[in-house]
Coordinates of C-alpha atoms in Angstrom, one line a residue:
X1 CA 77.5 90.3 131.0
X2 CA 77.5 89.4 127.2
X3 CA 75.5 92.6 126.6
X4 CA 78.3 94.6 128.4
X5 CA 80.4 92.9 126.3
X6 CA 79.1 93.4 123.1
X7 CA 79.0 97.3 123.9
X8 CA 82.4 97.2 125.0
X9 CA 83.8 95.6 121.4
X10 CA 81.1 97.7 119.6
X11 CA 82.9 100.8 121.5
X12 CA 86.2 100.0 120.9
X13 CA 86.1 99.3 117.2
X14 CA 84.6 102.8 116.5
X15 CA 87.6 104.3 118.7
X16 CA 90.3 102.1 116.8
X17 CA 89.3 103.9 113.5
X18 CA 88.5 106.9 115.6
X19 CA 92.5 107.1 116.9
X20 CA 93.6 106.0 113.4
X21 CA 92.3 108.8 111.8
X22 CA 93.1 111.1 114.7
X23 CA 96.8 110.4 114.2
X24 CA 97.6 111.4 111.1
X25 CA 95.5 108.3 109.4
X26 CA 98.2 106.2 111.3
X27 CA 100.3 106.2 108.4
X28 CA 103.5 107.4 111.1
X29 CA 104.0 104.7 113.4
X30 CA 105.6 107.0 115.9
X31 CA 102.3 107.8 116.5
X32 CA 100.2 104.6 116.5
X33 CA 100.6 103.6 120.4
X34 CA 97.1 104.5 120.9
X35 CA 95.0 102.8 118.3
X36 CA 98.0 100.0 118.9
X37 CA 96.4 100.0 122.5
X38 CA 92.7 100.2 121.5
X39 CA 93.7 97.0 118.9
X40 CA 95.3 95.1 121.8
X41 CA 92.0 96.1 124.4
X42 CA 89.4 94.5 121.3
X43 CA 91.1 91.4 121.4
X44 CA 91.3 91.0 125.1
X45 CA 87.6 92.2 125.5
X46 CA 87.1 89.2 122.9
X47 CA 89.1 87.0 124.9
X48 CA 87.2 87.6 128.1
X49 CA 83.9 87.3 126.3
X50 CA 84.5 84.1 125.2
X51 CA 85.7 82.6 128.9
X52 CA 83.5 84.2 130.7
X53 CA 79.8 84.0 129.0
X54 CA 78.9 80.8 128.6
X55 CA 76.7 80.8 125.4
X56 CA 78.7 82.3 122.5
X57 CA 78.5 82.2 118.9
X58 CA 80.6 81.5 115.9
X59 CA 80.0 82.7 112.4
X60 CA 81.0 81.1 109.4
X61 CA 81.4 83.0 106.1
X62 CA 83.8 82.2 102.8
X63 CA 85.9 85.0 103.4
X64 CA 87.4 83.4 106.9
X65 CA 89.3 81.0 104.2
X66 CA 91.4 83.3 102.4
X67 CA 91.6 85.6 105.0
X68 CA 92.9 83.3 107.2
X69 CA 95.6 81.7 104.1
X70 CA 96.8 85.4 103.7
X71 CA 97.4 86.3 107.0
X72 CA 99.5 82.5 107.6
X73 CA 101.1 83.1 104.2
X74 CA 102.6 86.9 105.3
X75 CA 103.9 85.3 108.5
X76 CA 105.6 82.5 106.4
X77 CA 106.9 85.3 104.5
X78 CA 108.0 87.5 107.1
X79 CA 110.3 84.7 108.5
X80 CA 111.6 83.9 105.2
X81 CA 112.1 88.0 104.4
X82 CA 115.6 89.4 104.0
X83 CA 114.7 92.8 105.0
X84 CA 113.3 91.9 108.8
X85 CA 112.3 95.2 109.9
X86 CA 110.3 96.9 107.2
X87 CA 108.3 92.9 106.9
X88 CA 107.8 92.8 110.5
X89 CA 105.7 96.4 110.3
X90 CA 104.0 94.8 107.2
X91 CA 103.4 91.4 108.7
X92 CA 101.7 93.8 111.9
X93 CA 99.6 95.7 109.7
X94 CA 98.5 92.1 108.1
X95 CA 97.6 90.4 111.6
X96 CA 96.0 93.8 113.2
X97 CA 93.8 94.1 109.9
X98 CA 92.9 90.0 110.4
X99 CA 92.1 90.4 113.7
X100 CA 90.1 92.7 113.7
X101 CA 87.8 91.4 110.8
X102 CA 87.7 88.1 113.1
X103 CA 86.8 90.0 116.3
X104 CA 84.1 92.2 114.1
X105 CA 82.7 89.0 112.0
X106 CA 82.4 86.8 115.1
X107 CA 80.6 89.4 117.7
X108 CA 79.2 92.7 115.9
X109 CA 75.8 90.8 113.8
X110 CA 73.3 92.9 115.5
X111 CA 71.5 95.8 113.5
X112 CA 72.5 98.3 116.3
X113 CA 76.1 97.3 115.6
X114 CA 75.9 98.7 111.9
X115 CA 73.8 101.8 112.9
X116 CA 76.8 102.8 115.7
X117 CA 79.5 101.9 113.0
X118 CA 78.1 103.6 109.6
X119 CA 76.9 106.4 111.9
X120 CA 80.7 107.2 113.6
X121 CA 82.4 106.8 110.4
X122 CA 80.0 109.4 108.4
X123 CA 80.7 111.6 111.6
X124 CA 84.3 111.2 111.3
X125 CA 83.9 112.0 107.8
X126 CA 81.6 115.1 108.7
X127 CA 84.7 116.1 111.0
X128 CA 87.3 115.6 109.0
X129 CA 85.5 117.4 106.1
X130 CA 85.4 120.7 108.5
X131 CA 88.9 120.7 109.3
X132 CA 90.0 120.1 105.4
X133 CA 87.9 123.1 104.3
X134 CA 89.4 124.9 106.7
X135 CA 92.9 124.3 105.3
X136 CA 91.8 124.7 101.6
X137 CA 90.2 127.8 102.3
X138 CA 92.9 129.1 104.6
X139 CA 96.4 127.6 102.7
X140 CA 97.1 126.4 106.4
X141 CA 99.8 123.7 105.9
X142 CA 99.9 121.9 109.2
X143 CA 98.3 118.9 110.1
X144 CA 97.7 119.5 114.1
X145 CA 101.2 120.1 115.5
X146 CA 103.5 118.7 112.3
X147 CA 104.0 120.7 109.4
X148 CA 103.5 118.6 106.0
X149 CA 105.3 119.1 102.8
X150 CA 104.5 122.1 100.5
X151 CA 103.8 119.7 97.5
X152 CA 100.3 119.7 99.7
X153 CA 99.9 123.5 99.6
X154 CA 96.4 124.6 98.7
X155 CA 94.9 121.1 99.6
X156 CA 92.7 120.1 102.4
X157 CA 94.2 116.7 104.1
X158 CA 92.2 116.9 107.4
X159 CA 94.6 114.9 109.8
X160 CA 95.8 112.9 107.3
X161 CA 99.2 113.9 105.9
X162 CA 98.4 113.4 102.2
X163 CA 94.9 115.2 100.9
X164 CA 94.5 111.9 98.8
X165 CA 94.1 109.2 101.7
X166 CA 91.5 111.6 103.2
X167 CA 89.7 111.7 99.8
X168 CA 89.6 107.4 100.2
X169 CA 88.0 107.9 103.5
X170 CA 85.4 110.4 102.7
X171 CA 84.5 108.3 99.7
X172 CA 84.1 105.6 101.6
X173 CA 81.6 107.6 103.8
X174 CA 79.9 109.1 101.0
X175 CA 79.1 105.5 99.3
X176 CA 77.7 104.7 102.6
X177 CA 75.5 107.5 102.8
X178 CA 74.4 107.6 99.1
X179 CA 73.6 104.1 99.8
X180 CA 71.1 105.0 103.1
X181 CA 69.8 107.7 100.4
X182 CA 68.6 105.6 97.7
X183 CA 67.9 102.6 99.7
X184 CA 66.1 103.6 103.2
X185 CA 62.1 103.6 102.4
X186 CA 61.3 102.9 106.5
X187 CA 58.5 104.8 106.8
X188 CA 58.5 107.6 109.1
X189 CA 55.8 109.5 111.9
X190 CA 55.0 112.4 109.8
X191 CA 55.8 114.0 106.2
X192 CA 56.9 116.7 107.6
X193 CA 59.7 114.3 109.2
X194 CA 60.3 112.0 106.3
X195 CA 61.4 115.8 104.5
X196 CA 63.7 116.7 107.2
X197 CA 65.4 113.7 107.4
X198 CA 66.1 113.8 103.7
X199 CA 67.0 117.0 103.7
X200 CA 69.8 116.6 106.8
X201 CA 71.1 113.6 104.4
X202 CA 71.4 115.4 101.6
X203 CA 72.9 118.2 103.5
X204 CA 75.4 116.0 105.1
X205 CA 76.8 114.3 101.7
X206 CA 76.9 117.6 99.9
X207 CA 79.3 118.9 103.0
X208 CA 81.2 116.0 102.3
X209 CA 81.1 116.5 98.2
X210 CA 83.0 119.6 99.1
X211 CA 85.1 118.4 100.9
X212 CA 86.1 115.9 98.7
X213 CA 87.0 118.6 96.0
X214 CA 89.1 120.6 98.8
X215 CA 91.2 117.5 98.8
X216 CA 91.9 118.0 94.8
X217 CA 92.4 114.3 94.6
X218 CA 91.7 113.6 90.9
X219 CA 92.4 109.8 91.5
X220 CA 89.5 110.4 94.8
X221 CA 86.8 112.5 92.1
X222 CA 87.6 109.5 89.5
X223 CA 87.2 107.4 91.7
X224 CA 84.2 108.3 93.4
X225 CA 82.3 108.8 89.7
X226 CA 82.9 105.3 89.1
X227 CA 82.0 103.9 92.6
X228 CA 78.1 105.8 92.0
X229 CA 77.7 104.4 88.8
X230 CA 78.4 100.9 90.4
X231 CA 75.6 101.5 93.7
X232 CA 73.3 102.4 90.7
X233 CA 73.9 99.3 89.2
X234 CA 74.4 97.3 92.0
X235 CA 71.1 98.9 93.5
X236 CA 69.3 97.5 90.1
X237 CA 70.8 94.4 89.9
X238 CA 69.9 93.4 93.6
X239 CA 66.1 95.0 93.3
X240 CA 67.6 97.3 96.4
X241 CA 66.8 100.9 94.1
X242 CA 63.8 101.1 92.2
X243 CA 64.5 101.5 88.4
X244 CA 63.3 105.0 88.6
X245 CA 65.5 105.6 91.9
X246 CA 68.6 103.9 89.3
X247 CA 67.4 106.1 86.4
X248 CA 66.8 109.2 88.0
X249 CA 70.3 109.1 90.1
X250 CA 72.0 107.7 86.7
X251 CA 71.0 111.2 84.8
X252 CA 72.1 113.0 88.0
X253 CA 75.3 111.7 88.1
X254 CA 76.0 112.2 84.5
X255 CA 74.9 116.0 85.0
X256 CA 77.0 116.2 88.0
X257 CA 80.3 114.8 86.1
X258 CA 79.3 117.2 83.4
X259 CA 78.8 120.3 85.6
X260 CA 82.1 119.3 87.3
X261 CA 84.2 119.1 84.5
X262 CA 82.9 122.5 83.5
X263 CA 84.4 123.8 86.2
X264 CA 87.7 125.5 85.4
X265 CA 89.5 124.7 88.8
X266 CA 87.9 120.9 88.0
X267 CA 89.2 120.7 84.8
X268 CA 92.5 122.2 85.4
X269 CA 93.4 119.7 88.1
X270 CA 92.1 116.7 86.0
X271 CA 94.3 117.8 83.2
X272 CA 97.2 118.1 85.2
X273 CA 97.2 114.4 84.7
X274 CA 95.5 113.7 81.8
X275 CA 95.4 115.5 78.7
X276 CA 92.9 114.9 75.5
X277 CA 93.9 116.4 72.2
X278 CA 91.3 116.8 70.2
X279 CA 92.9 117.7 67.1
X280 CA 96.1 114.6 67.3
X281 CA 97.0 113.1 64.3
X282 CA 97.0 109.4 63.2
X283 CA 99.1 107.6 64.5
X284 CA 99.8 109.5 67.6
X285 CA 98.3 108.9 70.7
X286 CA 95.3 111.4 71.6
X287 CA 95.8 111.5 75.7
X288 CA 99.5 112.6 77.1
X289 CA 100.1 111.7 79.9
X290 CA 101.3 114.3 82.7
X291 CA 101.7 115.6 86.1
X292 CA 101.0 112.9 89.1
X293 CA 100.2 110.0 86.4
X294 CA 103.5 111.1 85.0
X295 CA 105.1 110.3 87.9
X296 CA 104.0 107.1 89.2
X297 CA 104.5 105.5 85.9
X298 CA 108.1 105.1 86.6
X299 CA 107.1 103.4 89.9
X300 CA 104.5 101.1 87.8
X301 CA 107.2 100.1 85.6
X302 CA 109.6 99.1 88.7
X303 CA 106.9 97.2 90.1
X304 CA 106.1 95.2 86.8
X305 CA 109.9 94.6 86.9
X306 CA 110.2 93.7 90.5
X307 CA 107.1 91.2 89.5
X308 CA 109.0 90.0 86.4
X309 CA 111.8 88.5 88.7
X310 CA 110.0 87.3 91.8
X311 CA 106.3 86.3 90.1
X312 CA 105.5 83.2 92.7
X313 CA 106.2 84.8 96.1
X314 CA 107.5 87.7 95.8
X315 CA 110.4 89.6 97.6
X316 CA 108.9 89.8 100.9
X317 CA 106.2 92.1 102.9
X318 CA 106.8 96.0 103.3
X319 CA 110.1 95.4 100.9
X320 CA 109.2 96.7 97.8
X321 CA 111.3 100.6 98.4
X322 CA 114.5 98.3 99.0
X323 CA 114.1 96.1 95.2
X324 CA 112.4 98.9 93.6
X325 CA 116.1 100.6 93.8
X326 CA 117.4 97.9 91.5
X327 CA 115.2 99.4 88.7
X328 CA 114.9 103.2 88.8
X329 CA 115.4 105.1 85.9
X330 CA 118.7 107.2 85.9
X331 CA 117.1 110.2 85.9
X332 CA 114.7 109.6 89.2
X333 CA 116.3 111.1 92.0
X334 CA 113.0 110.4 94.5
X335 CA 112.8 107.2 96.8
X336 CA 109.3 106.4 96.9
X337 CA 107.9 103.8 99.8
X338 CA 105.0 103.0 98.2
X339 CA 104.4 102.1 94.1
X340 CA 101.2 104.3 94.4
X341 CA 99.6 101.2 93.0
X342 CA 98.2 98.5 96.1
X343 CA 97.7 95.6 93.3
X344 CA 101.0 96.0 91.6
X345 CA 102.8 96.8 95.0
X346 CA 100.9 93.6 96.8
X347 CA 102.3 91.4 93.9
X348 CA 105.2 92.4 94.0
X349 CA 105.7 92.0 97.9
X350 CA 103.7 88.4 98.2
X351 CA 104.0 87.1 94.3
X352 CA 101.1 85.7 92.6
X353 CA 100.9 83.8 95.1
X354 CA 99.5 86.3 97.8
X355 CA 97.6 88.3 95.3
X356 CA 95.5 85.5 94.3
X357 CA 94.5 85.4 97.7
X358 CA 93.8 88.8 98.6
X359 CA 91.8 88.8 95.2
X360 CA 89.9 85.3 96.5
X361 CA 89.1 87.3 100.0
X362 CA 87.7 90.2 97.6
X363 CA 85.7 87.9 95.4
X364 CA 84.4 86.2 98.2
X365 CA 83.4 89.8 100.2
X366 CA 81.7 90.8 96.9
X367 CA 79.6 87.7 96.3
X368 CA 78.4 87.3 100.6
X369 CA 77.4 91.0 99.7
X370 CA 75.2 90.9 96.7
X371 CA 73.7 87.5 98.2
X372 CA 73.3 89.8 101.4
X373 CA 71.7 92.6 99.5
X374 CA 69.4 90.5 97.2
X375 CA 67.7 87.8 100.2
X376 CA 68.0 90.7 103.1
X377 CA 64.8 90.9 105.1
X378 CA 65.3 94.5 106.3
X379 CA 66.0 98.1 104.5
X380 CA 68.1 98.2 107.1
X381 CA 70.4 95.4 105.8
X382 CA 70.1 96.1 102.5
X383 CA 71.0 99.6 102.5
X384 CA 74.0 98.8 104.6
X385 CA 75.1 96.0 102.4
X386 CA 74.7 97.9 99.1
X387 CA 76.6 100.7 100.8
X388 CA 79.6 98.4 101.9
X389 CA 80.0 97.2 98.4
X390 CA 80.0 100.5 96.6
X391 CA 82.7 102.0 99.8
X392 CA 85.0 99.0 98.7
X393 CA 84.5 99.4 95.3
X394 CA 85.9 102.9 95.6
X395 CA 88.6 102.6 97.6
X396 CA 89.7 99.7 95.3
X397 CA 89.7 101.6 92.5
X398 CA 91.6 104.8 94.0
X399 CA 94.0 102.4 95.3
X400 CA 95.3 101.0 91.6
X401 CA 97.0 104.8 91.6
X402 CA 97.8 105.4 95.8
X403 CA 98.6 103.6 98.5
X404 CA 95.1 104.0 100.1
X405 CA 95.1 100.2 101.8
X406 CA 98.6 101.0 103.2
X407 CA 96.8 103.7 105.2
X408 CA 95.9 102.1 108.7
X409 CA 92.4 104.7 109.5
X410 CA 91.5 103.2 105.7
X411 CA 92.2 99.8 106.0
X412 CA 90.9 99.5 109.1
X413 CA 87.5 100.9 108.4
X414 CA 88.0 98.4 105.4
X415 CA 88.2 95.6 108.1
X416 CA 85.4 96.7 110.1
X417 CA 83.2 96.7 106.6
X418 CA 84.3 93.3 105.7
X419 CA 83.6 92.1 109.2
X420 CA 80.1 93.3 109.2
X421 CA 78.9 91.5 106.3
X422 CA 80.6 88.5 107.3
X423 CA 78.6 89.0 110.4
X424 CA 75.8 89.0 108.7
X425 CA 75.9 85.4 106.8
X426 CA 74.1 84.6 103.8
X427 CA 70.6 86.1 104.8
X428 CA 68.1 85.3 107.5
X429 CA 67.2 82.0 106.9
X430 CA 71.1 81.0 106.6
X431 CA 73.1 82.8 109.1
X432 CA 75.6 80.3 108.8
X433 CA 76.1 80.9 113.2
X434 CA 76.0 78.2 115.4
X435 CA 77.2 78.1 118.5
X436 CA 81.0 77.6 120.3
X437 CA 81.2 74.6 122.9
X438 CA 82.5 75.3 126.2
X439 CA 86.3 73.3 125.3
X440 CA 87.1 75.5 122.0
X441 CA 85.1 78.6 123.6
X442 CA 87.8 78.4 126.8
X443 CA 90.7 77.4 124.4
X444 CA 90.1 80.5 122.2
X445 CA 89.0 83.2 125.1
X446 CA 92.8 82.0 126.6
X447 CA 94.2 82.3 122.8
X448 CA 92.8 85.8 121.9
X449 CA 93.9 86.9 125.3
X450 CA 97.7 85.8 124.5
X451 CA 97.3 87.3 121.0
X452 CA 96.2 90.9 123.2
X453 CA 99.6 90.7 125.2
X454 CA 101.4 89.6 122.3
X455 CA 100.4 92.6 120.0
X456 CA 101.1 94.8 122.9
X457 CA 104.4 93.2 123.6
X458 CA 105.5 93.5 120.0
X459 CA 103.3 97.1 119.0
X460 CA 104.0 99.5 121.8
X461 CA 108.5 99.1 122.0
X462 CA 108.3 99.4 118.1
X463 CA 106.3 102.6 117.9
X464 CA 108.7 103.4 121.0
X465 CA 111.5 103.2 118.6
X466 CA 109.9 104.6 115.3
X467 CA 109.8 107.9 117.7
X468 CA 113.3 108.1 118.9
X469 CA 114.2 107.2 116.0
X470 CA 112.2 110.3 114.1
X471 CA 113.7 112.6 116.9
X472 CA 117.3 111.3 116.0
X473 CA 116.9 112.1 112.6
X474 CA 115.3 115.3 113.3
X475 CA 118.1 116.4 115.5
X476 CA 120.9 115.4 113.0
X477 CA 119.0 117.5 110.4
X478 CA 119.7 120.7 112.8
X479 CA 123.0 119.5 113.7
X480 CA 122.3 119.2 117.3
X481 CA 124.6 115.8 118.1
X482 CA 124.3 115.5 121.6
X483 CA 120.8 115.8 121.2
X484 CA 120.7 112.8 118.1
X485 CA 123.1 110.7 120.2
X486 CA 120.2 110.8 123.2
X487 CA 117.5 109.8 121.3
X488 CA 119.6 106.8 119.3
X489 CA 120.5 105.4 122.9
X490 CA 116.6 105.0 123.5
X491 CA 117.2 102.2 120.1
X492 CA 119.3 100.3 122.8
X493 CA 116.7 100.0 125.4
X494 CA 115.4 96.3 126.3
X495 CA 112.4 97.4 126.3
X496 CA 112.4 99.3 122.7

């Protein structure tokens, strides 16, 4: 029964991120009922575990601690917030991604847990990568049945709406499977099957290279740069790449930047943002800054100000478009919902006080990794490991100029990362799990089982009204009132 289990949470993780990215990244809650559901199924597959199985086991790891702060603090927050509905979609996207790192951490520690995980994301990324080429090379501009803004024309997005949140995922992918690259040695039966393998792997991340450039995210290709010179390093510092491996892949990656940036498509998108002048004069500043950059700096600066006024806690989750307004420039005429910058955007929402600890939660992933990576007693491990650490490092740094964590596919495969190396423990001799006794095991199985009908309870009416309330909008746009008036009565149901 605890086998079935297992599967069953195994399962339903991989479809969670599966429906995520299926739905437009689940960046439009109208559309979130099903990975809502799949959310609200993990927990009560959890629940049941725990009552019914008799031996079950409990992980500890130093993330659990600020995890566990952050998610109290946002509901402390959200009660305190003066804008209720756009902190009660925060505060869910807060609990979902906690719960899920706890029902990950606590039950997926087994190596064929990792294999099933890494293996459906780098197929999802495989996937998406297909359907973004397709756009790129075609000009297509819808994303399955919606039709995304023109801004986007020319850019592969997959079935994300922005090309850039896709570029986040697929670097994600591509750090894990650089990592499985450099790292794997397990031998295999022949040569001749040791060369194929390779050869499918480096097949598979060149598909997704292009893809990544179909996106034309320069923040993704800057992004991704940085995150393989950090597995090199990281490979070298934990002994999991050979020197050779490090130095070899080091003067690839530096030929590879270089043969990008002598692309002309390459280096016209990169200065669309940037611009060097080689022949400024003193005193004046060599790089201008233009194009996207341009425009978030205005957000940047809001932010800062937001931060200025509210530094402890904050003005409250998912609040930031509202106080943002306070301190537009006159001549900005757009009303952004994110500050294209998670750090400033997170400190300006929860204060210092929430920032410090996300950042602790970070710190703490980071060090359980490397310890992870350096005392691991399988490739297996160590390749995963390294891989995590150089996916979070790059969606990190793309998200100091997106909103890449606001993105529930991304921060959910985030979640399902952290979880994993939590699972893990410190390495094989301290795995940091003992087991649950039968009092807290039954207590907890009824708890997570509540939290399942709670979710649902709270999830399913609000995407419910997200919808009507999109078709409302819609139909006032093409004056059809009768039509708007319908779809605003659905806001008055009991059950919405």
């Amino acid at each position: 029964m605890k086998a079935a289990f297992n599967a069953t949470l195994l399962a339903v993780s991989v479809l969670i991120i599966g429906a995520a990215l299926f739905f437009f990244g689940g960046i439009l809650i109208e559309y979130a009922t099903p990975w809502y559901a799949l959310v609200s199924v993990l927990l009560a597959a959890w629940g049941f575990k725990w009552a019914l199985c008799r031996h079950v086991s409990w992980v500890w790891s130093p993330m659990h601690v600020p995890v566990l702060l952050f998610a109290s603090y946002t509901l402390v927050r959200y009660f305190n917030s003066t804008i209720e509905h756009d902190s009660r979609l925060d505060a869910l996207q807060v609990g979902i991604w906690t719960l899920v790192y706890f029902a990950v951490a606590t039950n997926l520690h087994q190596p064929r847990d990792r294999y099933v995980i890494t293996g459906a994301l780098i197929l999802f990324a495989l996937a998406e990568t297909g359907y973004a080429l397709w756009q790129f090379r075609t000009g297509n501009d819808q994303v399955l049945w919606l039709n995304r803004s023109y801004d986007y024309h020319g850019r592969g997005g997959g079935t994300f709406y922005c090309p850039n949140h896709l570029a986040a995922f697929l670097e994600l992918a591509l750090a894990l499977m650089l990592a499985w690259l450099l790292v794997d040695r397990q031998p295999a039966a022949t040569l001749q099957t040791l060369v194929l393998r390779r050869l499918y792997e480096i097949a598979a991340i060149a598909f997704v290279v292009l893809g990544l450039f179909a996106t034309q995210s320069r923040g993704g290709w800057i992004a991704t740069g940085v995150a393989m010179i950090f597995l090199l390093i990281a490979g070298e510092l934990t002994r999991t790449i050979s020197s050779r491996v490090a130095i070899a892949g080091f003067v690839v990656a530096v030929l590879g930047i270089g043969g990008a940036l002598s692309v002309p498509a390459v280096r016209d998108r990169l200065e669309q943002s940037i611009r060097v002048d080689a022949g400024f004069r003193l005193g004046e500043s060599p790089v201008e800054v233009t194009g996207g950059i341009a425009g978030r700096v205005p957000m940047w600066r809001g932010a800062l100000a937001v931060i200025r006024d509210h530094p402890v806690t904050g003005t409250g989750p998912g609040t930031w478009q509202w106080f943002e307004l306070k301190y537009r420039p006159a001549n900005s005429q757009v009303r952004p919902k994110y500050a294209h910058n998670d750090l400033l955007q997170l400190v300006a929402e929860y204060g210092l006080l929430g920032g410090l600890l996300v950042l602790a939660a970070i710190a703490c992933f980071y060090w359980q990794a490397f310890q992870l990576a350096r005392h691991a007693e399988t490739v297996e491990q160590r390749a995963f490991t390294v891989g995590a650490l150089t996916a979070v490092t790059a969606i990190l740094m793309h998200s100091l100029v997106d909103f890449n964590l606001h993105l529930p596919a991304n921060f959910l495969a985030v979640a399902v990362l952290f979880g994993l190396v939590a699972a893990q423990g410190r390495n094989a001799r301290r795995s940091w799990r003992s087991e649950v006794r039968t009092v807290p095991r039954l207590i907890l199985g009824v708890v997570w089982v509540v939290l399942a009908l709670g979710l649902t309870r709270v999830s399913l009416p609000l995407a419910q009204a997200e919808r009507a309330s999109q078709r409302a909008y819609v139909a006032l746009q093409e004056y059809e009132w009768d039509r708007s008036e319908e779809h605003t009565s659905e806001l008055q149901s009991p059950y919405v």
